[in-house]
Amino acid sequence: MGEPREPKEPKGDLLIWERPEPSIRAALAPLSRERIVDAAIGLADAEGVAGVSLRKVAAVLDTRPMRLYGWLSTKEDLLDLMVDAVYGKMDISASSGDWRADVRAMANETRRMAKRHPWFIELLSGRPRLGPHALRNHEAVLSAFGDRHIDVVLRAAAVIDAYVIGAINLELAEERAERISGMNHEQWQHAMGPYMAKVLASGDFPMLTKVMRDASHPGAAAVFAVGLDAVLDGVALRMGL
């Protein structure tokens, strides 16, 4: 059987953040949004976002899928709750007064949480999430720039956000490739070695030859840090921060 059809509109036209939880019936196993979200996060950590369904969450909680509709209306509600739960685990307390240091700390915190929950960064690629923890995170990022013109702050935050999400997505894509292929990056390079040696021997790719011969290939954390600093330098110069 397929998964139960989900209602298209939130109950009572209220967003998930505005709806109260239903009362718990003693005759049934107790449920709460927290338990539902924890179960969904466990599934997403193991199987990715595609592995999350209301039917699977209900199975983890040993209940019927239709019971979950007392706490949420759609899978999108569930994804919103999952993202907000991860935002709630993030340390956004940086407040040194140095916007670069504070933004760097929050970017590294985003990367830390995305490494723990790889699906998290995938769900940030789109419209802003508006849960309470997400809003506090957005507020902290914007506040890090201090009393500057809000248009400048928004442009700076958008550029930095694009780098952070893009760089983390690339890093996690490499990790997914390792899991799928069964080879880490060094093993994959070794497997591709004979082919690349033949291609580069043609002399048609002098820059790629230099990359293979001379590049240092630092680790992912160092690449992320260097790229972030370059973006912060550009933002500061271009936007007068």
Tab-separated table of C-alpha atoms in Angstrom:
chain	number	residue	atom	x	y	z
A	1	MET	CA	0.000	0.000	0.000
A	2	GLY	CA	1.168	3.541	-0.659
A	3	GLU	CA	1.660	6.170	1.984
A	4	PRO	CA	-1.562	7.890	3.162
A	5	ARG	CA	-2.403	10.942	1.091
A	6	GLU	CA	-1.376	14.057	2.960
A	7	PRO	CA	-3.661	17.092	3.250
A	8	LYS	CA	-2.593	19.960	1.010
A	9	GLU	CA	-3.482	22.778	3.417
A	10	PRO	CA	-2.371	23.200	7.061
A	11	LYS	CA	-5.099	22.475	9.558
A	12	GLY	CA	-7.064	25.597	10.333
A	13	ASP	CA	-4.768	27.492	7.908
A	14	LEU	CA	-2.203	27.776	10.708
A	15	LEU	CA	1.486	27.163	10.065
A	16	ILE	CA	3.095	24.289	11.942
A	17	TRP	CA	4.716	26.793	14.298
A	18	GLU	CA	1.328	28.214	15.325
A	19	ARG	CA	-0.585	24.984	15.895
A	20	PRO	CA	-0.864	23.526	19.406
A	21	GLU	CA	-0.160	19.849	19.951
A	22	PRO	CA	-3.167	17.610	20.564
A	23	SER	CA	-3.838	16.214	24.016
A	24	ILE	CA	-2.336	12.782	24.723
A	25	ARG	CA	-4.775	9.871	24.987
A	26	ALA	CA	-3.768	7.562	27.801
A	27	ALA	CA	-4.932	4.458	25.938
A	28	LEU	CA	-2.416	5.032	23.147
A	29	ALA	CA	1.367	5.179	23.169
A	30	PRO	CA	2.225	8.813	23.992
A	31	LEU	CA	3.347	10.923	21.063
A	32	SER	CA	4.745	14.426	20.803
A	33	ARG	CA	6.274	16.516	18.066
A	34	GLU	CA	9.648	16.025	19.728
A	35	ARG	CA	9.374	12.213	19.533
A	36	ILE	CA	8.130	12.368	15.948
A	37	VAL	CA	10.936	14.709	14.903
A	38	ASP	CA	13.612	12.650	16.689
A	39	ALA	CA	12.424	9.544	14.848
A	40	ALA	CA	12.448	11.382	11.514
A	41	ILE	CA	15.951	12.752	12.130
A	42	GLY	CA	17.174	9.239	12.890
A	43	LEU	CA	15.765	8.034	9.577
A	44	ALA	CA	17.240	10.976	7.668
A	45	ASP	CA	20.669	10.451	9.241
A	46	ALA	CA	20.598	6.809	8.148
A	47	GLU	CA	18.878	7.060	4.766
A	48	GLY	CA	18.810	10.722	3.704
A	49	VAL	CA	15.727	12.873	3.174
A	50	ALA	CA	14.381	10.393	0.618
A	51	GLY	CA	14.228	7.785	3.379
A	52	VAL	CA	11.863	9.866	5.506
A	53	SER	CA	8.145	9.167	5.208
A	54	LEU	CA	5.269	9.392	7.619
A	55	ARG	CA	4.801	5.633	7.310
A	56	LYS	CA	8.424	4.940	8.296
A	57	VAL	CA	8.297	7.423	11.162
A	58	ALA	CA	5.118	5.788	12.425
A	59	ALA	CA	6.804	2.371	12.239
A	60	VAL	CA	9.741	3.606	14.338
A	61	LEU	CA	7.260	4.908	16.920
A	62	ASP	CA	5.157	1.717	16.765
A	63	THR	CA	1.999	3.568	15.824
A	64	ARG	CA	-0.293	4.110	12.835
A	65	PRO	CA	0.642	6.740	10.215
A	66	MET	CA	-2.745	8.431	10.552
A	67	ARG	CA	-2.009	9.214	14.205
A	68	LEU	CA	0.801	11.517	13.129
A	69	TYR	CA	-1.674	13.850	11.466
A	70	GLY	CA	-2.691	15.056	14.908
A	71	TRP	CA	0.752	16.680	15.188
A	72	LEU	CA	1.454	17.694	11.578
A	73	SER	CA	-0.383	17.878	8.271
A	74	THR	CA	2.220	17.242	5.561
A	75	LYS	CA	5.696	15.879	5.052
A	76	GLU	CA	6.799	19.477	4.501
A	77	ASP	CA	5.688	20.214	8.080
A	78	LEU	CA	7.906	17.361	9.225
A	79	LEU	CA	10.912	18.609	7.246
A	80	ASP	CA	10.430	22.104	8.697
A	81	LEU	CA	10.389	20.657	12.201
A	82	MET	CA	13.503	18.567	11.506
A	83	VAL	CA	15.474	21.556	10.198
A	84	ASP	CA	14.416	23.668	13.149
A	85	ALA	CA	15.450	20.955	15.590
A	86	VAL	CA	18.960	20.984	14.106
A	87	TYR	CA	19.063	24.782	14.261
A	88	GLY	CA	18.171	24.406	17.929
A	89	LYS	CA	21.346	22.382	18.524
A	90	MET	CA	23.611	25.037	17.009
A	91	ASP	CA	25.760	27.337	19.132
A	92	ILE	CA	25.072	30.842	17.841
A	93	SER	CA	26.344	32.657	20.910
A	94	ALA	CA	29.298	34.326	19.138
A	95	SER	CA	29.185	38.038	19.947
A	96	SER	CA	32.754	39.329	19.918
A	97	GLY	CA	31.849	42.566	18.122
A	98	ASP	CA	34.088	41.486	15.221
A	99	TRP	CA	31.666	40.638	12.414
A	100	ARG	CA	34.195	38.504	10.575
A	101	ALA	CA	34.989	36.393	13.635
A	102	ASP	CA	31.315	35.968	14.507
A	103	VAL	CA	30.217	35.102	10.964
A	104	ARG	CA	33.130	32.679	10.642
A	105	ALA	CA	32.131	30.981	13.914
A	106	MET	CA	28.524	30.599	12.767
A	107	ALA	CA	29.592	29.289	9.352
A	108	ASN	CA	31.771	26.677	11.028
A	109	GLU	CA	28.869	25.760	13.303
A	110	THR	CA	26.657	25.237	10.254
A	111	ARG	CA	29.318	22.986	8.753
A	112	ARG	CA	29.636	21.036	12.015
A	113	MET	CA	25.909	20.334	12.153
A	114	ALA	CA	25.751	19.456	8.441
A	115	LYS	CA	28.536	16.918	8.955
A	116	ARG	CA	26.470	15.361	11.737
A	117	HIS	CA	23.193	15.553	9.766
A	118	PRO	CA	24.120	15.588	6.033
A	119	TRP	CA	20.504	16.082	4.930
A	120	PHE	CA	20.343	19.385	6.840
A	121	ILE	CA	22.295	21.412	4.279
A	122	GLU	CA	20.183	19.962	1.456
A	123	LEU	CA	17.064	21.388	3.092
A	124	LEU	CA	18.630	24.856	3.421
A	125	SER	CA	18.856	25.200	-0.357
A	126	GLY	CA	15.611	27.047	-0.986
A	127	ARG	CA	13.313	29.438	0.800
A	128	PRO	CA	14.402	30.444	4.305
A	129	ARG	CA	13.160	28.192	7.096
A	130	LEU	CA	11.013	30.156	9.527
A	131	GLY	CA	10.869	28.031	12.654
A	132	PRO	CA	11.734	29.663	16.005
A	133	HIS	CA	15.296	28.286	16.161
A	134	ALA	CA	15.907	29.137	12.498
A	135	LEU	CA	14.720	32.697	13.056
A	136	ARG	CA	17.073	33.074	16.025
A	137	ASN	CA	19.927	31.871	13.807
A	138	HIS	CA	19.019	34.337	11.041
A	139	GLU	CA	18.789	37.120	13.618
A	140	ALA	CA	22.231	36.264	15.013
A	141	VAL	CA	23.831	36.300	11.560
A	142	LEU	CA	22.329	39.665	10.640
A	143	SER	CA	23.142	41.114	14.058
A	144	ALA	CA	26.806	40.169	13.664
A	145	PHE	CA	27.205	42.999	11.122
A	146	GLY	CA	26.227	45.632	13.673
A	147	ASP	CA	24.559	48.935	12.892
A	148	ARG	CA	25.102	49.012	9.127
A	149	HIS	CA	22.602	49.738	6.377
A	150	ILE	CA	20.219	46.801	6.224
A	151	ASP	CA	20.523	46.422	2.432
A	152	VAL	CA	24.286	46.031	2.775
A	153	VAL	CA	23.805	43.528	5.594
A	154	LEU	CA	21.330	41.463	3.557
A	155	ARG	CA	23.605	41.373	0.502
A	156	ALA	CA	26.608	40.394	2.602
A	157	ALA	CA	24.676	37.661	4.414
A	158	ALA	CA	23.313	36.291	1.124
A	159	VAL	CA	26.777	36.059	-0.463
A	160	ILE	CA	28.246	34.336	2.602
A	161	ASP	CA	25.266	32.004	2.874
A	162	ALA	CA	25.635	30.989	-0.776
A	163	TYR	CA	29.289	30.111	-0.216
A	164	VAL	CA	28.664	28.186	3.011
A	165	ILE	CA	25.806	26.106	1.586
A	166	GLY	CA	27.607	25.483	-1.717
A	167	ALA	CA	30.938	24.540	-0.158
A	168	ILE	CA	29.349	22.186	2.355
A	169	ASN	CA	27.247	20.576	-0.383
A	170	LEU	CA	30.408	19.886	-2.408
A	171	GLU	CA	32.142	18.398	0.620
A	172	LEU	CA	29.196	16.161	1.423
A	173	ALA	CA	28.884	15.123	-2.233
A	174	GLU	CA	32.417	13.738	-2.019
A	175	GLU	CA	31.463	11.799	1.099
A	176	ARG	CA	28.373	10.413	-0.658
A	177	ALA	CA	30.553	9.353	-3.585
A	178	GLU	CA	32.836	7.490	-1.169
A	179	ARG	CA	29.879	5.610	0.324
A	180	ILE	CA	28.412	4.724	-3.081
A	181	SER	CA	31.694	3.689	-4.724
A	182	GLY	CA	33.282	2.081	-1.685
A	183	MET	CA	36.477	4.031	-2.427
A	184	ASN	CA	37.852	7.043	-0.584
A	185	HIS	CA	39.270	9.939	-2.584
A	186	GLU	CA	42.823	8.578	-2.579
A	187	GLN	CA	41.651	5.133	-3.718
A	188	TRP	CA	39.540	6.688	-6.461
A	189	GLN	CA	42.521	8.770	-7.641
A	190	HIS	CA	44.669	5.634	-7.728
A	191	ALA	CA	42.024	3.817	-9.779
A	192	MET	CA	41.832	6.730	-12.234
A	193	GLY	CA	45.644	7.067	-12.365
A	194	PRO	CA	46.390	5.083	-15.543
A	195	TYR	CA	43.641	6.857	-17.482
A	196	MET	CA	44.714	10.320	-16.305
A	197	ALA	CA	48.387	9.576	-17.052
A	198	LYS	CA	47.444	8.679	-20.626
A	199	VAL	CA	45.293	11.809	-21.034
A	200	LEU	CA	47.897	14.185	-19.584
A	201	ALA	CA	50.681	12.660	-21.692
A	202	SER	CA	48.967	14.179	-24.721
A	203	GLY	CA	50.135	17.631	-23.649
A	204	ASP	CA	46.656	19.078	-24.210
A	205	PHE	CA	46.028	19.821	-20.536
A	206	PRO	CA	48.999	21.772	-19.102
A	207	MET	CA	47.055	23.266	-16.181
A	208	LEU	CA	45.581	19.926	-15.161
A	209	THR	CA	49.095	18.473	-15.376
A	210	LYS	CA	50.272	21.103	-12.879
A	211	VAL	CA	47.355	20.228	-10.602
A	212	MET	CA	48.259	16.549	-10.647
A	213	ARG	CA	51.980	17.221	-10.220
A	214	ASP	CA	52.250	20.251	-7.952
A	215	ALA	CA	48.993	20.977	-6.078
A	216	SER	CA	49.025	20.381	-2.314
A	217	HIS	CA	45.395	19.166	-2.011
A	218	PRO	CA	44.667	20.222	1.595
A	219	GLY	CA	41.889	18.624	3.631
A	220	ALA	CA	38.231	19.636	3.485
A	221	ALA	CA	38.326	21.755	6.645
A	222	ALA	CA	41.272	23.794	5.340
A	223	VAL	CA	39.632	24.265	1.926
A	224	PHE	CA	36.441	25.487	3.601
A	225	ALA	CA	38.358	27.917	5.832
A	226	VAL	CA	40.414	29.389	2.975
A	227	GLY	CA	37.348	29.821	0.792
A	228	LEU	CA	35.355	31.409	3.597
A	229	ASP	CA	38.133	33.901	4.339
A	230	ALA	CA	38.322	34.805	0.645
A	231	VAL	CA	34.560	35.441	0.600
A	232	LEU	CA	34.765	37.534	3.781
A	233	ASP	CA	37.632	39.553	2.271
A	234	GLY	CA	35.582	40.173	-0.874
A	235	VAL	CA	32.473	41.137	1.081
A	236	ALA	CA	34.445	43.550	3.249
A	237	LEU	CA	36.105	45.182	0.256
A	238	ARG	CA	33.119	45.339	-2.062
A	239	MET	CA	30.548	46.376	0.543
A	240	GLY	CA	32.717	48.617	2.685
A	241	LEU	CA	32.373	46.595	5.869
